[in-house]
Short mmCIF file of C-alpha atoms and ligand atoms in Angstrom, two decimals:
data_model
loop_
_atom_site.label_atom_id
_atom_site.label_comp_id
_atom_site.label_asym_id
_atom_site.label_seq_id
_atom_site.Cartn_x
_atom_site.Cartn_y
_atom_site.Cartn_z
CA UNK U 486 44.32 23.09 81.08
CA UNK U 487 47.75 24.28 82.03
CA UNK U 488 49.99 26.55 80.00
CA UNK U 489 52.03 23.71 78.53
CA UNK U 490 48.95 21.89 77.30
CA UNK U 491 47.77 25.09 75.62
CA UNK U 492 51.02 25.44 73.74
CA UNK U 493 51.30 21.92 72.46
CA UNK U 494 47.67 20.94 72.01
CA UNK U 495 46.30 20.52 68.48
CA UNK U 496 42.78 19.68 69.55
CA UNK U 497 40.22 19.45 66.70
CA UNK U 498 42.57 20.16 63.80
CA UNK U 499 41.47 17.09 61.83
CA UNK U 500 37.91 16.84 63.05
CA UNK U 501 35.44 17.19 60.15
CA UNK U 502 31.91 15.92 59.40
CA UNK U 503 32.11 15.83 55.55
CA UNK U 504 33.18 12.39 54.22
CA UNK U 505 35.39 13.85 51.51
CA UNK U 506 37.37 15.76 54.09
CA UNK U 507 37.80 12.61 56.17
CA UNK U 508 40.05 10.94 53.54
CA UNK U 509 43.73 10.46 54.54
CA UNK U 510 44.97 12.25 51.38
CA UNK U 511 42.85 15.29 52.09
CA UNK U 512 43.96 15.43 55.70
CA UNK U 513 47.60 15.21 54.69
CA UNK U 514 47.19 18.12 52.26
CA UNK U 515 45.54 20.23 54.95
CA UNK U 516 48.32 19.38 57.35
CA UNK U 517 51.07 20.32 54.88
CA UNK U 518 49.37 23.58 53.95
CA UNK U 519 48.84 24.49 57.56
CA UNK U 520 52.47 23.65 58.33
CA UNK U 521 53.70 25.85 55.43
CA UNK U 522 51.66 28.84 56.58
CA UNK U 523 52.24 28.46 60.30
CA UNK U 524 55.81 27.13 60.29
CA UNK U 525 57.09 29.64 62.85
CA UNK U 526 54.49 28.46 65.38
CA UNK U 527 55.39 24.82 64.80
CA UNK U 528 59.11 25.60 64.99
CA UNK U 529 58.68 27.36 68.32
CA UNK U 530 56.68 24.51 69.83
CA UNK U 531 59.30 22.04 68.62
CA UNK U 532 62.06 24.04 70.31
CA UNK U 533 60.20 24.34 73.60
CA UNK U 534 59.20 20.66 73.72
CA UNK U 535 62.50 19.02 74.72
CA UNK U 536 62.38 20.48 78.23
CA UNK U 537 60.81 17.61 80.08
CA UNK U 538 62.96 17.80 83.17
CA UNK U 539 64.72 20.70 84.88
CA UNK U 540 67.44 20.73 87.52
CA UNK U 541 67.44 23.37 90.24
CA UNK U 542 70.38 24.42 92.40
CA UNK U 543 71.42 27.15 94.83
CA UNK U 544 75.03 28.31 94.66
CA UNK U 545 77.49 30.71 96.30
CA UNK U 546 76.45 32.82 99.29
CA UNK U 547 73.08 31.84 100.74
CA UNK U 548 70.28 34.39 101.03
CA UNK U 549 66.90 34.41 102.82
CA UNK U 550 64.20 33.67 100.26
CA UNK U 551 66.14 31.01 98.39
CA UNK U 552 63.73 28.40 99.77
CA UNK U 553 60.75 30.40 98.58
CA UNK U 554 62.39 30.45 95.12
CA UNK U 555 63.03 26.67 95.17
CA UNK U 556 59.38 26.13 96.10
CA UNK U 557 58.11 28.43 93.35
CA UNK U 558 60.31 26.89 90.63
CA UNK U 559 59.40 23.33 91.68
CA UNK U 560 55.66 23.91 91.91
CA UNK U 561 55.44 26.00 88.71
CA UNK U 562 57.39 23.36 86.80
CA UNK U 563 55.22 20.50 88.06
CA UNK U 564 52.10 22.58 87.34
CA UNK U 565 53.31 22.82 83.73
CA UNK U 566 54.02 19.10 83.47
CA UNK U 567 57.80 19.38 83.83
CA UNK U 568 59.74 17.01 86.08
CA UNK U 569 62.06 18.59 88.68
CA UNK U 570 65.37 17.36 90.07
CA UNK U 571 66.94 19.07 93.08
CA UNK U 572 70.73 19.34 92.88
CA UNK U 573 72.39 19.56 96.29
CA UNK U 574 75.37 21.83 97.11
CA UNK U 575 75.35 23.97 94.00
CA UNK U 576 77.58 23.09 91.08
CA UNK U 577 79.45 20.64 93.28
CA UNK U 578 76.30 18.47 93.40
CA UNK U 579 76.38 18.20 89.62
CA UNK U 580 79.91 16.84 89.87
CA UNK U 581 79.17 14.48 92.75
CA UNK U 582 75.75 13.40 91.45
CA UNK U 583 73.80 14.63 94.45
CA UNK U 584 70.62 14.79 92.39
CA UNK U 585 67.20 13.90 93.78
CA UNK U 586 63.76 14.00 92.19
CA UNK U 587 61.59 16.76 93.70
CA UNK U 588 57.84 16.42 94.07
CA UNK U 589 55.55 19.14 95.42
CA UNK U 590 55.89 17.66 98.93
CA UNK U 591 59.66 18.21 98.89
CA UNK U 592 59.04 21.94 99.01
CA UNK U 593 56.19 21.96 101.54
CA UNK U 594 56.51 24.21 104.55
CA UNK U 595 59.74 25.92 103.45
CA UNK U 596 58.61 29.37 102.27
CA UNK U 597 59.23 30.82 105.74
CA UNK U 598 62.67 29.24 106.23
CA UNK U 599 65.98 31.07 105.86
CA UNK U 600 68.99 29.40 104.21
CA UNK U 601 68.50 26.84 101.47
CA UNK U 602 67.19 23.28 101.78
CA UNK U 603 69.32 22.38 98.75
CA UNK U 604 72.44 23.56 100.63
CA UNK U 605 74.98 25.69 98.85
CA UNK U 606 78.67 25.47 98.15
CA UNK U 607 81.55 27.00 96.30
CA UNK U 608 83.03 24.66 93.71
CA UNK U 609 86.48 25.30 92.26
CA UNK U 610 86.33 22.30 89.85
CA UNK U 611 83.41 23.94 88.08
CA UNK U 612 85.74 26.79 87.13
CA UNK U 613 87.68 24.35 84.92
CA UNK U 614 86.63 23.01 81.51
CA UNK U 615 87.04 19.37 82.64
CA UNK U 616 84.89 20.04 85.69
CA UNK U 617 82.10 21.55 83.62
CA UNK U 618 82.29 18.69 81.09
CA UNK U 619 81.80 16.19 83.92
CA UNK U 620 78.93 18.29 85.28
CA UNK U 621 77.29 18.28 81.84
CA UNK U 622 77.64 14.52 81.45
CA UNK U 623 76.15 13.89 84.89
CA UNK U 624 73.33 16.31 84.21
CA UNK U 625 72.42 14.60 80.94
CA UNK U 626 72.70 11.15 82.53
CA UNK U 627 70.17 12.30 85.13
CA UNK U 628 67.81 13.30 82.30
CA UNK U 629 68.02 17.03 83.01
CA UNK U 630 67.31 19.21 79.94
CA UNK U 631 67.59 22.68 81.50
CA UNK U 632 68.79 24.33 84.70
CA UNK U 633 67.50 27.00 87.07
CA UNK U 634 70.41 28.49 89.01
CA UNK U 635 69.73 30.60 92.11
CA UNK U 636 72.74 32.61 93.24
CA UNK U 637 74.84 35.74 93.04
CA UNK U 638 77.04 37.13 90.32
CA UNK U 639 79.66 34.35 90.63
CA UNK U 640 77.02 31.66 90.22
CA UNK U 641 75.47 33.42 87.23
CA UNK U 642 78.92 33.89 85.68
CA UNK U 643 79.41 30.12 85.96
CA UNK U 644 75.92 29.58 84.50
CA UNK U 645 76.70 31.80 81.49
CA UNK U 646 79.92 29.93 80.70
CA UNK U 647 78.28 26.51 81.18
CA UNK U 648 75.28 27.44 79.00
CA UNK U 649 77.49 28.71 76.17
CA UNK U 650 79.84 25.72 76.25
CA UNK U 651 77.15 23.05 76.09
CA UNK U 652 74.19 24.90 74.60
CA UNK U 653 72.02 24.23 77.66
CA UNK U 654 69.00 26.39 78.48
CA UNK U 655 69.75 28.02 81.85
CA UNK U 656 67.62 30.55 83.69
CA UNK U 657 69.15 32.46 86.62
CA UNK U 658 67.42 33.86 89.69
CA UNK U 659 69.23 36.66 91.55
CA UNK U 660 69.76 35.19 95.02
CA UNK U 661 72.08 37.42 97.03
CA UNK U 662 71.77 39.81 99.95
CA UNK U 663 74.21 42.20 98.21
CA UNK U 664 71.68 43.45 95.62
CA UNK U 665 74.55 43.86 93.17
CA UNK U 666 72.98 42.32 90.06
CA UNK U 667 72.06 44.70 87.27
CA UNK U 668 68.57 44.77 85.76
CA UNK U 669 66.50 43.98 88.83
CA UNK U 670 65.37 46.52 91.42
CA UNK U 671 66.18 44.14 94.25
CA UNK U 672 67.59 40.65 94.62
CA UNK U 673 66.18 37.76 96.68
CA UNK U 674 67.42 38.16 100.27
CA UNK U 675 68.34 41.84 100.13
CA UNK U 676 65.20 43.13 101.86
CA UNK U 677 65.51 40.60 104.70
CA UNK U 678 69.19 41.47 105.25
CA UNK U 679 68.32 45.18 105.22
CA UNK U 680 65.69 44.67 107.89
CA UNK U 681 68.12 42.63 109.98
CA UNK U 682 70.68 45.44 109.74
CA UNK U 683 68.07 48.00 110.75
CA UNK U 684 67.06 46.00 113.82
CA UNK U 685 70.71 45.51 114.87
CA UNK U 686 71.56 49.17 114.44
CA UNK U 687 68.49 50.16 116.47
CA UNK U 688 69.82 48.02 119.32
CA UNK U 689 73.35 49.36 119.04
CA UNK U 690 71.92 52.89 119.09
CA UNK U 691 70.53 52.28 122.60
CA UNK U 692 73.93 51.49 124.04
CA UNK U 693 75.73 54.10 121.90
CA UNK U 694 73.43 56.82 123.22
CA UNK U 695 73.76 55.71 126.83
CA UNK U 696 77.55 55.87 126.66
CA UNK U 697 77.73 58.77 124.19
CA UNK U 698 79.84 56.72 121.83
CA UNK U 699 80.74 56.73 118.19
CA UNK U 700 80.04 53.38 116.53
CA UNK U 701 81.36 52.02 113.26
CA UNK U 702 79.12 49.18 112.14
CA UNK U 703 80.37 47.01 109.29
CA UNK U 704 77.77 45.45 107.03
CA UNK U 705 78.02 43.02 104.11
CA UNK U 706 77.64 43.92 100.44
CA UNK U 707 80.93 42.79 98.92
CA UNK U 708 81.76 45.58 96.47
CA UNK U 709 78.35 47.24 96.65
CA UNK U 710 77.02 49.81 99.11
CA UNK U 711 73.27 49.11 98.89
CA UNK U 712 73.02 47.52 102.33
CA UNK U 713 75.16 50.21 103.99
CA UNK U 714 73.42 53.18 102.39
CA UNK U 715 69.85 51.97 102.72
CA UNK U 716 70.56 50.51 106.16
CA UNK U 717 71.88 53.90 107.27
CA UNK U 718 68.73 55.67 106.12
CA UNK U 719 66.42 53.07 107.65
CA UNK U 720 68.19 53.19 111.03
CA UNK U 721 68.76 56.95 111.10
CA UNK U 722 72.56 56.59 111.10
CA UNK U 723 74.81 59.60 110.67
CA UNK U 724 76.73 58.37 107.63
CA UNK U 725 77.42 55.49 105.27
CA UNK U 726 80.84 54.67 103.90
CA UNK U 727 80.32 52.88 100.62
CA UNK U 728 82.74 51.72 97.91
CA UNK U 729 80.92 53.67 95.20
CA UNK U 730 81.95 57.00 96.84
CA UNK U 731 85.59 56.78 97.80
CA UNK U 732 85.84 60.41 98.96
CA UNK U 733 83.26 59.79 101.67
CA UNK U 734 85.96 59.07 104.25
CA UNK U 735 87.02 62.71 104.40
CA UNK U 736 83.46 63.97 104.52
CA UNK U 737 82.90 61.63 107.42
CA UNK U 738 85.41 63.41 109.68
CA UNK U 739 83.63 66.69 109.17
CA UNK U 740 80.30 65.09 109.85
CA UNK U 741 81.39 63.40 113.06
CA UNK U 742 82.84 66.67 114.28
CA UNK U 743 79.65 68.56 113.60
CA UNK U 744 77.50 65.81 115.02
CA UNK U 745 79.36 65.61 118.28
CA UNK U 746 79.71 69.33 118.70
CA UNK U 747 75.97 69.83 118.31
CA UNK U 748 73.46 68.05 120.44
CA UNK U 749 74.13 64.46 119.37
CA UNK U 750 74.49 61.86 122.07
CA UNK U 751 75.81 59.24 119.75
CA UNK U 752 76.97 58.78 116.18
CA UNK U 753 76.58 55.72 114.05
CA UNK U 754 78.38 55.14 110.78
CA UNK U 755 77.60 52.16 108.57
CA UNK U 756 80.58 50.85 106.63
CA UNK U 757 80.32 48.50 103.64
CA UNK U 758 82.84 45.65 103.83
CA UNK U 759 85.15 46.27 100.88
CA UNK U 760 88.84 46.86 100.17
CA UNK U 761 87.78 50.31 98.91
CA UNK U 762 86.30 51.43 102.24
CA UNK U 763 88.98 49.61 104.22
CA UNK U 764 86.34 48.18 106.56
CA UNK U 765 85.09 49.41 109.95
CA UNK U 766 88.20 48.40 111.95
CA UNK U 767 90.58 50.47 109.84
CA UNK U 768 88.29 53.51 109.85
CA UNK U 769 87.81 53.31 113.60
CA UNK U 770 91.59 53.18 114.15
CA UNK U 771 92.04 56.25 112.02
CA UNK U 772 89.35 58.22 113.87
CA UNK U 773 90.69 57.07 117.27
CA UNK U 774 94.12 58.45 116.41
CA UNK U 775 92.84 61.73 115.06
CA UNK U 776 90.08 62.32 117.65
CA UNK U 777 91.27 60.77 120.91
CA UNK U 778 88.45 62.57 122.75
CA UNK U 779 85.84 60.24 121.22
CA UNK U 780 84.91 56.86 122.58
CA UNK U 781 84.97 54.74 119.44
CA UNK U 782 83.54 51.24 119.15
CA UNK U 783 83.28 48.78 116.28
CA UNK U 784 80.63 46.20 115.56
CA UNK U 785 80.86 43.79 112.63
CA UNK U 786 77.43 42.34 111.96
CA UNK U 787 78.79 39.40 109.96
CA UNK U 788 76.84 36.30 109.08
CA UNK U 789 73.73 37.09 111.04
CA UNK U 790 72.84 39.27 108.04
CA UNK U 791 72.43 36.16 105.93
CA UNK U 792 70.04 34.33 108.24
CA UNK U 793 66.45 34.58 109.36
CA UNK U 794 62.99 34.10 108.00
CA UNK U 795 62.54 36.04 104.75
CA UNK U 796 60.41 39.19 104.78
CA UNK U 797 57.10 39.31 102.88
CA UNK U 798 58.89 41.31 100.17
CA UNK U 799 61.49 38.59 99.63
CA UNK U 800 58.94 35.77 99.72
CA UNK U 801 56.79 37.48 97.10
CA UNK U 802 59.80 38.41 94.98
CA UNK U 803 61.14 34.84 95.09
CA UNK U 804 57.71 33.38 94.31
CA UNK U 805 57.22 35.67 91.31
CA UNK U 806 60.72 35.07 90.02
CA UNK U 807 60.49 31.30 90.47
CA UNK U 808 57.23 31.13 88.51
CA UNK U 809 58.70 33.44 85.85
CA UNK U 810 61.72 31.14 85.43
CA UNK U 811 59.40 28.37 84.20
CA UNK U 812 57.51 30.82 81.95
CA UNK U 813 60.86 31.87 80.49
CA UNK U 814 61.84 28.27 79.71
CA UNK U 815 58.44 27.60 78.12
CA UNK U 816 58.86 30.76 76.05
CA UNK U 817 62.17 29.34 74.86
CA UNK U 818 64.22 31.98 76.65
CA UNK U 819 67.80 30.99 77.37
CA UNK U 820 70.63 32.34 79.44
CA UNK U 821 68.74 35.14 81.10
CA UNK U 822 68.32 36.21 84.69
CA UNK U 823 64.81 36.94 85.89
CA UNK U 824 64.52 40.46 87.27
CA UNK U 825 61.73 42.63 88.63
CA UNK U 826 62.00 46.23 87.46
CA UNK U 827 59.23 48.75 88.17
CA UNK U 828 57.12 45.87 89.46
CA UNK U 829 57.31 43.98 86.17
CA UNK U 830 59.08 40.72 85.35
CA UNK U 831 62.00 41.29 82.99
CA UNK U 832 64.50 38.96 81.33
CA UNK U 833 68.06 40.22 81.71
CA UNK U 834 70.81 38.56 79.64
CA UNK U 835 73.49 37.06 81.93
CA UNK U 836 76.18 39.27 80.39
CA UNK U 837 74.28 42.41 81.44
CA UNK U 838 73.25 41.16 84.88
CA UNK U 839 76.79 40.34 86.00
CA UNK U 840 78.54 43.41 84.64
CA UNK U 841 79.01 44.81 88.16
CA UNK U 842 77.76 48.26 87.24
CA UNK U 843 74.47 48.52 89.09
CA UNK U 844 74.35 52.18 90.06
CA UNK U 845 73.74 53.40 93.58
CA UNK U 846 70.88 55.89 93.90
CA UNK U 847 72.64 59.24 94.48
CA UNK U 848 69.41 60.80 95.71
CA UNK U 849 69.57 58.45 98.72
CA UNK U 850 73.06 59.64 99.52
CA UNK U 851 71.91 63.23 99.49
CA UNK U 852 68.91 62.37 101.67
CA UNK U 853 71.19 60.69 104.20
CA UNK U 854 73.45 63.76 104.38
CA UNK U 855 70.52 66.12 104.88
CA UNK U 856 68.82 63.99 107.50
CA UNK U 857 71.89 63.35 109.61
CA UNK U 858 72.66 66.94 110.66
P1 LIG A 1496 78.03 34.11 94.42
O1 LIG A 1496 77.20 33.38 93.41
O2 LIG A 1496 77.33 34.28 95.71
O3 LIG A 1496 78.59 35.41 93.85
P2 LIG A 1496 80.70 32.87 94.15
O4 LIG A 1496 81.32 34.05 93.50
O5 LIG A 1496 81.48 32.20 95.21
O6 LIG A 1496 79.28 33.17 94.80
O7 LIG A 1496 80.38 31.79 92.99
C1 LIG A 1496 79.73 30.57 93.30
C2 LIG A 1496 80.23 29.47 92.42
O8 LIG A 1496 79.96 29.79 91.05
C3 LIG A 1496 81.73 29.22 92.45
O9 LIG A 1496 82.13 28.44 93.54
C4 LIG A 1496 81.94 28.48 91.14
O10 LIG A 1496 81.58 27.15 91.25
C5 LIG A 1496 80.95 29.19 90.22
N1 LIG A 1496 81.67 30.25 89.46
C6 LIG A 1496 81.92 31.51 89.84
N2 LIG A 1496 82.65 32.16 88.90
C7 LIG A 1496 82.88 31.27 87.90
C8 LIG A 1496 83.57 31.29 86.65
N3 LIG A 1496 84.21 32.38 86.23
N4 LIG A 1496 83.59 30.16 85.90
C9 LIG A 1496 82.95 29.05 86.31
N5 LIG A 1496 82.28 28.96 87.47
C10 LIG A 1496 82.25 30.04 88.26
#
């Protein structure tokens, strides 16, 4: 018996051998009494019942592991007797009615694939009230009672607004390589991107050492430095320039000087793409002007960070989160993002998750400084 059956089943309630207790009047009295005493239980089951069909979409920037999440949501829903509809191209698909019923076979053989089989898009119409109204009407016409949205902070911001406007149950899954959503230790795709960065920096190190060069390597992360900082530690880089620490630029000059004066053959600095850091190009220009003796090179890793087969960590994370999204809906949770904190599933209200104040671990920064002498 699956979880849904357990919740709604009333097996044996009216089964009784005594003739007196078999009468309709008697049964009705028992029912009413039971209802009076256990009203909260009945109320909860009533609330959870209307979710017969969910829609699932991926939105915003793609991230490795999104497919594993789609698979987990689809299979967990079907396991619990809930119908699934795949919505193509994020919120745009709701507006253009790109909605297809998903069976278990639709998500076969995708756990190892990067990208998203549902495609993703950015949709400006969804930012308007009229756009969202149309999306709601299409969603209801397709028989969808609740949504699972996989995406970054923009997508979850849209989900929060949509849910509040139309009182729709929406569960979010953090799908972004940036790791910038609060309340979860990591987001789906972050670990894969981090490993990609590490492998790329290892390769650049070979050529940097051979030519005794100073490399600035720009990595993604939008306004967050998780990829740059952790990538720097994993690849043994000399420094990370991250938006959370704006004074780092000046410390960098000192560090490069020391590094080159000592026995270092090469120096590698990871720079988070952000208006705060100025990006790798601008930093390299500045260092070239101030230290003409150094051979400076720039490498911008770009979109290759988004691709590739997800790591075991991301596949497991996405699978756990996808299954938890269905649990959350069955538990009558609404408007929360699924997180994993200290290895436990947590429900994070959208408002908290998207606040953009996920702190960087300062201990890692200190470790990087000490290990790069
Ligand atoms: P990500 O989810 O990766 O952060 P975006 O910030 O581009 O990506 O957001 C993805 C989509 O989410 C947008 O194209 C838009 O459709 C929707 N969205 C983002 N912010 C809002 C908002 N404030 N109101 C409504 N929809 C939004």
